[in-house]
Short mmCIF file of C-alpha atoms in Angstrom, two decimals:
data_model
loop_
_atom_site.label_atom_id
_atom_site.label_comp_id
_atom_site.label_asym_id
_atom_site.label_seq_id
_atom_site.Cartn_x
_atom_site.Cartn_y
_atom_site.Cartn_z
CA MET A 45 -2.21 -12.11 2.09
CA THR A 46 -5.49 -13.28 3.49
CA THR A 47 -8.01 -11.91 5.85
CA PRO A 48 -7.87 -13.10 9.43
CA ASN A 49 -10.57 -15.58 10.47
CA LEU A 50 -10.91 -16.95 6.98
CA PRO A 51 -9.72 -20.19 5.58
CA ASP A 52 -6.75 -19.95 3.29
CA PRO A 53 -7.74 -22.18 0.45
CA TYR A 54 -4.69 -21.63 -1.67
CA GLY A 55 -2.04 -21.74 0.96
CA SER A 56 -0.36 -18.62 2.16
CA ASN A 57 2.64 -18.31 -0.09
CA GLY A 58 2.42 -18.51 -3.84
CA GLY A 59 0.07 -21.45 -3.63
CA ALA A 60 -2.45 -20.02 -6.06
CA ASN A 61 -2.13 -21.78 -9.34
CA LEU A 62 -0.50 -19.98 -12.19
CA ALA A 63 -3.56 -20.28 -14.38
CA ASP A 64 -5.66 -18.41 -11.81
CA ILE A 65 -3.13 -15.65 -11.48
CA LEU A 66 -2.56 -15.19 -15.20
CA GLU A 67 -6.25 -15.31 -15.85
CA ARG A 68 -6.75 -12.43 -13.47
CA VAL A 69 -3.75 -10.23 -14.09
CA LEU A 70 -3.77 -10.61 -17.87
CA ASP A 71 -7.41 -10.62 -18.55
CA LYS A 72 -9.18 -8.85 -15.72
CA GLY A 73 -8.63 -5.67 -13.86
CA VAL A 74 -8.73 -2.26 -15.39
CA VAL A 75 -6.96 -1.22 -18.54
CA ILE A 76 -6.19 2.41 -18.76
CA ALA A 77 -4.59 3.70 -21.89
CA GLY A 78 -3.11 7.12 -21.62
CA ASP A 79 0.42 8.22 -21.33
CA ILE A 80 1.48 4.65 -21.01
CA LYS A 81 2.80 1.87 -23.10
CA ILE A 82 0.00 -0.59 -22.84
CA ASN A 83 -1.65 0.04 -26.20
CA LEU A 84 0.78 -2.19 -27.96
CA LEU A 85 0.85 -4.58 -25.05
CA ASP A 86 -2.80 -5.36 -25.24
CA ILE A 87 -2.09 -7.17 -28.43
CA GLU A 88 0.85 -9.03 -27.03
CA LEU A 89 -1.02 -10.01 -23.91
CA LEU A 90 -3.85 -11.18 -26.04
CA THR A 91 -1.73 -13.60 -28.01
CA ILE A 92 -0.39 -15.09 -24.80
CA LYS A 93 -3.84 -15.32 -23.38
CA LEU A 94 -5.15 -17.02 -26.45
CA ARG A 95 -2.34 -19.51 -26.47
CA LEU A 96 -3.13 -20.37 -22.86
CA ILE A 97 -6.85 -20.85 -23.16
CA VAL A 98 -7.67 -21.98 -26.66
CA ALA A 99 -7.11 -25.64 -25.95
CA SER A 100 -9.39 -25.68 -22.95
CA VAL A 101 -12.26 -23.97 -24.72
CA ASP A 102 -12.17 -26.36 -27.64
CA LYS A 103 -12.02 -29.31 -25.32
CA ALA A 104 -14.96 -28.07 -23.30
CA LYS A 105 -17.07 -27.39 -26.36
CA GLU A 106 -16.28 -30.83 -27.63
CA MET A 107 -17.96 -32.13 -24.52
CA GLY A 108 -20.93 -29.88 -25.09
CA ILE A 109 -20.13 -27.64 -22.17
CA ASP A 110 -20.39 -24.10 -23.39
CA TRP A 111 -23.07 -22.67 -21.20
CA TRP A 112 -20.84 -19.94 -19.83
CA GLU A 113 -21.23 -18.27 -23.21
CA ASP A 114 -24.91 -17.70 -22.80
CA ASP A 115 -25.48 -17.77 -19.11
CA PRO A 116 -28.67 -16.00 -18.06
CA SER A 117 -26.90 -14.05 -15.35
CA LEU A 118 -24.60 -12.57 -17.95
CA SER A 119 -26.98 -11.87 -20.77
CA SER A 120 -30.67 -11.11 -20.79
CA GLY A 121 -31.04 -12.59 -24.26
CA ALA A 122 -29.69 -15.83 -22.91
CA ARG A 123 -32.37 -15.90 -20.26
CA ARG A 124 -35.07 -15.90 -22.89
CA ARG A 125 -33.24 -18.42 -25.01
CA GLU A 126 -32.68 -20.70 -22.10
CA LEU A 127 -36.13 -22.18 -21.77
CA ALA A 128 -36.44 -22.85 -25.46
CA GLU A 129 -33.08 -24.51 -25.47
CA GLU A 130 -33.83 -26.62 -22.47
CA ASN A 131 -37.00 -27.71 -24.13
CA GLN A 132 -35.10 -28.73 -27.24
CA ARG A 133 -32.49 -30.47 -25.19
CA LEU A 134 -35.09 -32.51 -23.35
CA GLN A 135 -36.83 -33.43 -26.57
CA ARG A 136 -33.59 -34.59 -28.07
CA ARG A 137 -32.88 -36.60 -24.97
CA ILE A 138 -36.25 -38.32 -25.12
CA ALA A 139 -35.73 -39.13 -28.77
CA ASP A 140 -32.34 -40.59 -27.99
CA LEU A 141 -33.74 -42.65 -25.16
CA GLU A 142 -36.58 -43.95 -27.30
CA ALA A 143 -34.17 -44.87 -30.03
CA ALA A 144 -32.00 -46.69 -27.53
CA ALA A 145 -34.85 -48.56 -25.82
CA PRO A 146 -35.11 -51.51 -28.23
CA ALA A 147 -31.37 -51.99 -28.09
CA LEU A 148 -31.47 -52.05 -24.32
CA GLU A 149 -34.28 -54.59 -24.25
CA GLU A 150 -32.40 -56.79 -26.63
CA ARG A 151 -29.32 -56.59 -24.48
CA GLU A 152 -31.25 -57.59 -21.42
CA GLU A 153 -32.74 -60.54 -23.22
CA ASN A 154 -29.31 -61.65 -24.25
CA GLN A 155 -28.03 -61.37 -20.75
CA ALA A 156 -30.91 -63.38 -19.33
CA MET B 30 14.90 8.35 -18.76
CA ASN B 31 15.99 4.84 -17.97
CA GLU B 32 13.44 4.30 -15.23
CA LEU B 33 9.75 3.69 -15.69
CA ARG B 34 6.87 3.39 -13.23
CA TYR B 35 5.01 0.13 -12.97
CA VAL B 36 1.49 0.66 -11.60
CA TYR B 37 -0.14 -2.24 -9.77
CA ALA B 38 -3.32 -0.76 -8.45
CA VAL B 39 -5.24 2.37 -7.60
CA THR B 40 -6.85 3.09 -4.25
CA ARG B 41 -8.14 5.98 -2.19
CA PRO B 42 -5.84 7.44 0.44
CA PHE B 43 -6.01 5.08 3.40
CA ASP B 44 -4.94 4.87 7.00
CA GLY B 45 -2.48 2.25 7.96
CA VAL B 46 0.57 0.84 6.29
CA LEU B 47 1.39 -1.80 3.74
CA PRO B 48 1.74 -5.25 5.27
CA ASP B 49 5.29 -6.25 6.09
CA GLY B 50 7.18 -8.27 3.58
CA VAL B 51 5.40 -7.00 0.49
CA ARG B 52 7.89 -6.68 -2.32
CA GLY B 53 7.31 -5.20 -5.72
CA LEU B 54 8.99 -6.10 -8.98
CA ASP B 55 12.18 -4.35 -7.92
CA GLY B 56 12.39 -6.31 -4.68
CA GLU B 57 11.51 -3.25 -2.60
CA PRO B 58 8.22 -2.38 -0.95
CA PRO B 59 6.00 -0.61 -3.49
CA ARG B 60 5.61 3.14 -3.22
CA LEU B 61 2.34 5.00 -2.72
CA LEU B 62 2.01 7.94 -5.07
CA HIS B 63 -0.67 10.32 -3.82
CA HIS B 64 -2.43 12.46 -6.38
CA GLY B 65 -5.53 14.35 -5.27
CA ASP B 66 -8.06 11.88 -3.90
CA LEU B 67 -6.39 8.84 -5.45
CA VAL B 68 -3.31 6.80 -4.70
CA ALA B 69 -1.31 4.75 -7.19
CA VAL B 70 0.73 1.80 -5.97
CA VAL B 71 3.92 1.86 -8.01
CA SER B 72 7.43 0.48 -8.33
CA PRO B 73 10.26 1.91 -10.36
CA VAL B 74 11.26 -0.55 -13.06
CA PRO B 75 14.17 -0.38 -15.49
CA ALA B 76 13.47 0.62 -19.06
CA GLY B 77 15.80 -2.21 -20.03
CA ASP B 78 13.05 -4.64 -18.98
CA PHE B 79 9.85 -2.69 -19.36
CA ALA B 80 10.25 -0.45 -22.38
CA GLU B 81 8.22 -1.52 -25.36
CA ALA B 82 10.68 -3.78 -27.12
CA PRO B 83 12.16 -5.67 -24.14
CA LEU B 84 8.73 -6.09 -22.60
CA LYS B 85 7.43 -7.60 -25.79
CA LYS B 86 10.21 -10.14 -25.70
CA HIS B 87 9.78 -10.83 -21.99
CA LEU B 88 6.08 -11.53 -22.30
CA GLU B 89 6.84 -14.42 -24.58
CA ASP B 90 8.98 -15.93 -21.84
CA LEU B 91 6.71 -17.95 -19.60
CA ASP B 92 9.16 -17.96 -16.68
CA TRP B 93 9.51 -14.20 -16.73
CA LEU B 94 5.78 -13.83 -17.16
CA THR B 95 5.14 -16.14 -14.22
CA ALA B 96 7.48 -14.27 -11.88
CA THR B 97 6.05 -10.92 -12.93
CA ALA B 98 2.46 -12.06 -12.65
CA ARG B 99 3.05 -13.50 -9.19
CA ALA B 100 4.75 -10.33 -7.99
CA HIS B 101 1.95 -8.22 -9.45
CA GLU B 102 -0.70 -10.35 -7.79
CA ALA B 103 1.16 -10.45 -4.48
CA VAL B 104 1.28 -6.64 -4.28
CA ILE B 105 -2.39 -6.30 -5.13
CA GLY B 106 -3.31 -9.11 -2.75
CA ALA B 107 -1.47 -7.33 0.06
CA MET B 108 -3.18 -4.04 -0.78
CA THR B 109 -6.53 -5.77 -0.62
CA THR B 110 -5.98 -6.68 3.01
CA VAL B 111 -5.64 -3.02 4.00
CA THR B 112 -7.95 -1.13 1.67
CA CYS B 113 -10.26 -1.30 -1.32
CA THR B 114 -8.19 -1.70 -4.43
CA VAL B 115 -8.76 -1.41 -8.16
CA PRO B 116 -6.29 -3.81 -9.73
CA LEU B 117 -4.71 -2.74 -13.00
CA ARG B 118 -3.84 -5.12 -15.75
CA LEU B 119 -0.38 -6.63 -15.83
CA ALA B 120 2.35 -4.41 -17.29
CA THR B 121 0.69 -1.05 -16.91
CA VAL B 122 3.78 1.09 -17.27
CA CYS B 123 4.09 4.86 -17.17
CA VAL B 124 6.94 7.15 -18.01
CA ASP B 125 7.91 8.89 -14.79
CA ASP B 126 5.73 10.00 -11.88
CA SER B 127 4.15 12.62 -14.09
CA GLY B 128 2.88 9.84 -16.34
CA VAL B 129 1.28 8.14 -13.33
CA ARG B 130 -0.40 11.42 -12.39
CA ARG B 131 -1.79 11.78 -15.89
CA LEU B 132 -3.05 8.21 -15.67
CA LEU B 133 -4.88 9.03 -12.43
CA ASP B 134 -6.31 12.22 -13.96
CA ALA B 135 -7.47 10.48 -17.11
CA GLY B 136 -9.21 7.68 -15.22
CA HIS B 137 -10.25 9.77 -12.21
CA ASP B 138 -14.03 9.44 -12.39
CA ARG B 139 -13.90 5.86 -13.46
CA PHE B 140 -11.53 4.88 -10.66
CA LEU B 141 -13.76 6.54 -8.09
CA GLN B 142 -16.89 4.84 -9.41
CA THR B 143 -15.16 1.48 -9.40
CA LEU B 144 -13.85 2.03 -5.89
CA ASP B 145 -17.38 2.84 -4.70
CA ARG B 146 -18.69 -0.28 -6.34
CA LEU B 147 -16.02 -2.57 -4.90
CA GLU B 148 -15.66 -1.05 -1.44
CA GLY B 149 -15.56 -3.73 1.24
CA ARG B 150 -15.85 -6.59 -1.22
CA VAL B 151 -13.58 -9.42 -2.20
CA GLU B 152 -13.59 -11.99 -4.94
CA TRP B 153 -13.82 -15.74 -4.41
CA GLY B 154 -13.04 -18.23 -7.14
CA VAL B 155 -14.99 -21.46 -7.40
CA LYS B 156 -14.13 -24.24 -9.81
CA VAL B 157 -15.67 -27.60 -10.52
CA TYR B 158 -13.59 -30.38 -12.02
CA ALA B 159 -14.76 -33.60 -13.58
CA ASP B 160 -12.35 -36.47 -13.31
CA PRO B 161 -14.00 -39.24 -15.30
CA GLU B 162 -11.27 -41.79 -14.77
CA PRO B 163 -10.36 -41.81 -11.11
CA ALA B 164 -7.10 -43.58 -10.45
CA PRO B 165 -8.52 -46.56 -8.54
CA ALA B 166 -11.20 -48.30 -10.57
CA PRO B 167 -14.40 -48.11 -8.49
CA ARG B 168 -15.31 -51.70 -9.26
CA PRO B 169 -13.23 -54.43 -10.80
CA GLU B 170 -13.77 -55.31 -14.42
CA PRO B 171 -15.93 -58.38 -14.79
CA SER B 172 -13.50 -61.17 -15.49
CA GLU B 173 -13.14 -62.35 -19.04
CA PRO B 174 -15.74 -64.91 -19.98
CA ALA B 175 -14.27 -68.37 -20.20
CA GLY B 176 -13.10 -67.95 -23.74
CA GLY B 177 -16.47 -68.52 -25.41
CA ALA B 178 -15.63 -67.31 -28.89
CA PRO B 179 -19.05 -65.96 -29.96
CA ALA B 180 -19.56 -64.09 -26.66
CA THR B 181 -16.31 -62.18 -26.82
CA GLY B 182 -17.31 -59.41 -29.20
CA ARG B 183 -20.55 -58.77 -27.37
CA ASP B 184 -18.81 -58.75 -24.02
CA TYR B 185 -16.23 -56.39 -25.35
CA LEU B 186 -18.91 -53.99 -26.52
CA ARG B 187 -20.83 -54.30 -23.28
CA ARG B 188 -17.71 -53.47 -21.34
CA ARG B 189 -17.05 -50.51 -23.59
CA LEU B 190 -20.62 -49.35 -23.06
CA SER B 191 -20.52 -49.57 -19.30
CA ARG B 192 -17.25 -47.71 -19.20
CA ARG B 193 -18.66 -45.00 -21.40
CA GLN B 194 -21.76 -44.76 -19.27
CA ALA B 195 -19.67 -44.38 -16.14
CA ARG B 196 -17.74 -41.61 -17.82
CA GLU B 197 -20.86 -39.85 -18.99
CA GLY B 198 -22.28 -40.17 -15.51
CA VAL B 199 -19.37 -38.18 -14.17
CA TRP B 200 -19.83 -35.48 -16.82
CA GLU B 201 -23.50 -35.26 -16.02
CA ARG B 202 -22.88 -35.01 -12.29
CA ALA B 203 -20.20 -32.38 -12.84
CA ASP B 204 -22.45 -30.38 -15.11
CA ALA B 205 -25.36 -30.61 -12.67
CA LEU B 206 -23.16 -29.64 -9.75
CA ALA B 207 -21.75 -26.70 -11.70
CA ARG B 208 -25.23 -25.39 -12.37
CA THR B 209 -26.41 -25.89 -8.79
CA LEU B 210 -23.34 -24.27 -7.32
CA HIS B 211 -23.53 -21.32 -9.65
CA ALA B 212 -27.22 -20.78 -9.01
CA GLU B 213 -26.86 -21.01 -5.23
CA LEU B 214 -23.68 -18.99 -4.96
CA SER B 215 -24.92 -16.26 -7.31
CA GLN B 216 -27.71 -15.62 -4.85
CA ARG B 217 -25.26 -15.18 -2.03
CA ALA B 218 -22.93 -12.96 -4.01
CA GLN B 219 -23.37 -9.39 -5.17
CA ALA B 220 -22.08 -10.23 -8.59
CA ALA B 221 -20.91 -13.31 -10.42
CA ALA B 222 -18.66 -13.84 -13.39
CA LEU B 223 -18.13 -16.96 -15.41
CA HIS B 224 -14.69 -17.48 -16.83
CA ARG B 225 -13.64 -19.97 -19.44
CA PRO B 226 -12.61 -23.34 -18.10
CA GLN B 227 -8.89 -23.69 -17.63
CA ASP B 228 -6.58 -25.98 -19.46
CA SER B 229 -5.30 -28.62 -17.07
CA ARG B 230 -1.82 -28.34 -18.56
CA LEU B 231 -1.61 -24.83 -17.24
CA SER B 232 -3.51 -25.19 -13.99
CA GLU B 233 -1.80 -28.49 -13.23
CA SER B 234 -4.99 -29.68 -11.64
CA PRO B 235 -6.19 -33.17 -12.38
CA GLY B 236 -9.49 -33.53 -14.18
CA GLN B 237 -11.32 -31.31 -16.60
CA ASN B 238 -12.45 -27.90 -15.45
CA VAL B 239 -16.17 -27.49 -16.13
CA LEU B 240 -17.00 -24.47 -13.98
CA ASN B 241 -14.67 -21.54 -13.47
CA ALA B 242 -16.57 -18.82 -11.71
CA ALA B 243 -15.83 -15.76 -9.61
CA TYR B 244 -18.12 -14.20 -7.03
CA LEU B 245 -18.06 -10.74 -5.51
CA VAL B 246 -18.78 -11.06 -1.81
CA PRO B 247 -18.79 -8.50 1.01
CA ARG B 248 -15.75 -9.16 3.11
CA GLU B 249 -17.73 -9.65 6.31
CA ARG B 250 -19.90 -12.28 4.64
CA SER B 251 -17.00 -14.26 3.27
CA GLU B 252 -17.03 -16.86 6.01
CA GLU B 253 -20.65 -17.56 5.32
CA PHE B 254 -19.94 -17.83 1.60
CA VAL B 255 -17.05 -20.21 2.14
CA ALA B 256 -19.18 -22.36 4.42
CA GLU B 257 -21.86 -22.48 1.75
CA VAL B 258 -19.36 -23.72 -0.83
CA GLY B 259 -18.37 -26.43 1.62
CA ARG B 260 -21.98 -27.39 2.21
CA LEU B 261 -22.65 -27.73 -1.52
CA THR B 262 -19.54 -29.75 -2.18
CA PRO B 263 -20.47 -33.39 -2.67
CA GLU B 264 -18.55 -36.31 -1.27
CA GLU B 265 -18.88 -38.47 -4.33
CA GLY B 266 -15.89 -39.31 -6.45
CA GLY B 267 -15.15 -38.07 -9.92
CA VAL B 268 -16.30 -34.51 -9.24
CA ARG B 269 -14.23 -31.98 -7.34
CA VAL B 270 -14.83 -28.42 -6.13
CA GLU B 271 -12.00 -25.96 -5.62
CA LEU B 272 -12.20 -22.66 -3.80
CA THR B 273 -9.63 -19.87 -4.13
CA GLY B 274 -9.42 -16.47 -2.57
CA PRO B 275 -9.96 -13.99 -1.23
CA TRP B 276 -8.74 -12.18 -4.32
CA ALA B 277 -8.78 -8.52 -5.08
CA PRO B 278 -11.94 -8.05 -7.16
CA TYR B 279 -10.18 -8.53 -10.50
CA SER B 280 -13.15 -10.02 -12.26
CA PHE B 281 -15.36 -7.11 -11.31
CA ALA B 282 -12.98 -4.22 -11.76
CA GLY B 283 -14.02 -3.47 -15.31
CA HIS B 284 -17.28 -1.69 -15.87
CA ALA B 285 -20.08 -4.11 -15.03
CA GLY B 286 -20.95 -6.24 -17.99
CA GLN B 287 -18.76 -4.31 -20.39
CA PRO B 288 -15.41 -5.24 -21.80
CA ASP B 289 -12.44 -3.27 -20.57
CA THR B 290 -12.12 -1.56 -23.89
CA ALA B 291 -15.42 0.25 -23.46
CA GLY B 292 -15.80 3.55 -21.71
CA GLN B 293 -12.29 4.80 -22.08
CA ALA B 294 -12.85 8.28 -23.31
CA GLY B 295 -10.07 9.46 -25.55
CA ALA B 296 -8.07 6.30 -25.30
CA ALA B 297 -10.17 3.69 -27.00
CA ASP B 298 -9.65 5.13 -30.44
CA THR B 299 -5.92 4.78 -30.66
CA ALA B 300 -4.69 2.39 -33.26
CA GLY B 301 -3.25 -0.23 -30.96
CA LYS B 302 -6.37 -0.31 -28.89
CA ALA B 303 -8.65 -0.75 -31.85
CA GLY B 304 -6.44 -3.50 -33.19
CA ALA B 305 -6.64 -5.37 -29.93
CA ALA B 306 -10.39 -5.03 -29.77
CA ASP B 307 -10.76 -6.37 -33.28
CA ARG B 308 -8.69 -9.37 -32.50
CA GLU B 309 -10.57 -10.07 -29.37
CA GLU B 310 -13.78 -10.15 -31.34
CA ALA B 311 -12.29 -12.33 -34.00
CA ALA B 312 -11.01 -14.70 -31.38
CA GLY B 313 -14.27 -14.83 -29.45
#
């Protein structure tokens, strides 16, 4: 299964996790529609796929991690947006920190 | 008419033989169907399992899906060790050898372009997990204050705050590590793809997946790439890096930067196809 001289990070036999395999065989690779029965299947595969991933995406977005959606290496628009967004993010962060500063001082006084 | 052809992958004609012990969905070594300058890797499968209606039912069955997906991946993985392979999506089924030949004709130029692009390259998967609540508490909770009634509420809140800060610290480290890794590894790879984070219920990995990336790396530079991942992996707790591969270049088999549905002359406008594309958009 693996190339000689390379580590075998997922163990030689069936060690790769199911999520990795499904992700690749359902979602990646080439789809060719011709004299074959996959037209209908695309829809079926899609429902399975959605069922498998929806929860994780929502969870990640909840935590504010959604940068794969506009990663600069994937989209040129994202590259331009990125600086502006980082700027905004930093400004928000500063505002948050400033807002929190009095509370922190008070807490330290109380602890003293 | 009660046998269909399951197609795993497409390659160029190659020297050498399939690795021993490779079994297709029928439990036999897969067959190589030569057609012009392309080769399809196929297994006969029964229509009772793979015709439209039974397949539809089977795909809803996670156990069946798991076994099929693993067999599919195992065949492609084995092919990858002997030659450059374009993996096809799960459940690409043709009627008869003639159907496979038509498939190769229809996709001929595209297969050749993809093979040129992927020649000598493999895919490595890199994931970062954040595990904000490691099993052993890093430092013991400060003991309860000696029952001073007015202090209790404040202490409670302080404890809550410090726990939250510890948790946020892990998220921040994981996020920072994900960005660093992706930036560094992208430079060492010929292409990179970011996938959605995986649900831990499916991956059965502890922690929350924050980076799920794939990198296209020349085979002979894989060792270097793997070493680099190791070098960038921190020792600190709460954040974990996982490396998988080498995979067949699944994540890069579609046309670069375009969804699979694009660029399929004559096929993309069938009703089923269009329906799928619409849903994909709606879902995204």
